[in-house]
CSV table of C-alpha atoms in Angstrom, one decimal:
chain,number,residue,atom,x,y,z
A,25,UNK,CA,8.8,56.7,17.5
A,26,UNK,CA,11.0,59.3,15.9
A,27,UNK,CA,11.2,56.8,13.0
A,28,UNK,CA,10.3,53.6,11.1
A,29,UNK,CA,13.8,52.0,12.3
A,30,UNK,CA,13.5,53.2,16.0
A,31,UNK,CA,10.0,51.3,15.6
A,32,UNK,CA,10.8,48.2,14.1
A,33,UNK,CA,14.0,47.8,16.5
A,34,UNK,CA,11.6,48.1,19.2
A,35,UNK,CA,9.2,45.4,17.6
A,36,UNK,CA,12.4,43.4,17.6
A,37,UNK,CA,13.3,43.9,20.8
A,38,UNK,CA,10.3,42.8,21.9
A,39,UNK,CA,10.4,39.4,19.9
A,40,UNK,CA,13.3,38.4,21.0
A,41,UNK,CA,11.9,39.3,24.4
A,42,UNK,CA,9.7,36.5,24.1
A,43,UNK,CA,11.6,34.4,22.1
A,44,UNK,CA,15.1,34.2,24.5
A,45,UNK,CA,13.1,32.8,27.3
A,46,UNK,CA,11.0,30.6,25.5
A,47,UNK,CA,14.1,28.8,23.8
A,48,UNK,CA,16.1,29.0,27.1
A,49,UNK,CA,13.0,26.9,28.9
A,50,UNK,CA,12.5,24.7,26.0
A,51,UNK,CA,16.7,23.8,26.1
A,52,UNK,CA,16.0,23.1,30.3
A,53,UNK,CA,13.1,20.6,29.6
A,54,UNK,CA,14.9,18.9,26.3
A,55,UNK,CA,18.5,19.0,28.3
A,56,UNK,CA,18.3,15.4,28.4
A,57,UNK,CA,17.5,15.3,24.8
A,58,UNK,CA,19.9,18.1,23.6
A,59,UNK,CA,23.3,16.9,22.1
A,60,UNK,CA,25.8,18.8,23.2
A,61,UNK,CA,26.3,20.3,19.8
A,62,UNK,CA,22.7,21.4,19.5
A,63,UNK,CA,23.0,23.4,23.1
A,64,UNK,CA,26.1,25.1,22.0
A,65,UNK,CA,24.4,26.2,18.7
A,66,UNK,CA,21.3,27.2,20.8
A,67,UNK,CA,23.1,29.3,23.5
A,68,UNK,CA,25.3,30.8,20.5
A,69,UNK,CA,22.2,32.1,18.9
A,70,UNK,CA,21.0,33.3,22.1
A,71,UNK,CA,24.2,35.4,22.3
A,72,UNK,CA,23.9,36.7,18.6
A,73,UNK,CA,20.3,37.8,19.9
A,74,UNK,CA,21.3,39.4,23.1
A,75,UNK,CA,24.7,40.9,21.0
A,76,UNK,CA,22.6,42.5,18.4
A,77,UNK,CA,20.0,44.1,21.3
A,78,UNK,CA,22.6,45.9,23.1
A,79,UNK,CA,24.5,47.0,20.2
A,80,UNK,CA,21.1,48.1,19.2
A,81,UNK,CA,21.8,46.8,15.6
A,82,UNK,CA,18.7,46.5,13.6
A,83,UNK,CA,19.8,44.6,10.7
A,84,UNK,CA,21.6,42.0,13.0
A,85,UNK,CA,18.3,41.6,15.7
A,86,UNK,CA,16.4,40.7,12.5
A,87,UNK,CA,19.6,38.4,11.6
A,88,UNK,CA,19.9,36.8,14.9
A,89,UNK,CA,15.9,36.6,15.7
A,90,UNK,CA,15.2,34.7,11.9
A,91,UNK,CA,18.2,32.3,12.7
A,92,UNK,CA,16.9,31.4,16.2
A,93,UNK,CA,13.3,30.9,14.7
């Protein structure tokens, strides 16, 4: 890594690799549990996550990730 941002945005990157699909299963076995309410605040976190990856935004991965944990 060329630096200690490029490294923690990948160690990021990598969290939220595990972590989208993990939620996104758990929200398909709770569906019938989920309020409608609680999916749109899940899938809106999702987005933050998946916003903040492309953008390649450190601070707001780290933002997004903590939020979704």
């Amino acid at each position: 890594f060329e630096d200690m941002d490029d490294r923690q945005f990948a160690e990021a990157s990598l969290k939220a690799d595990e972590m989208v699909p993990a939620v996104e299963n758990a929200m398909r076995q709770l569906a019938a549990t989920l309020t409608d309410d609680e999916r749109n605040e899940l899938q809106n976190l999702l987005d933050r996550v998946r916003q903040a990856r492309d953008a390649r935004s450190l601070q707001k991965l780290k933002s997004a990730l903590h939020a979704l944990d």
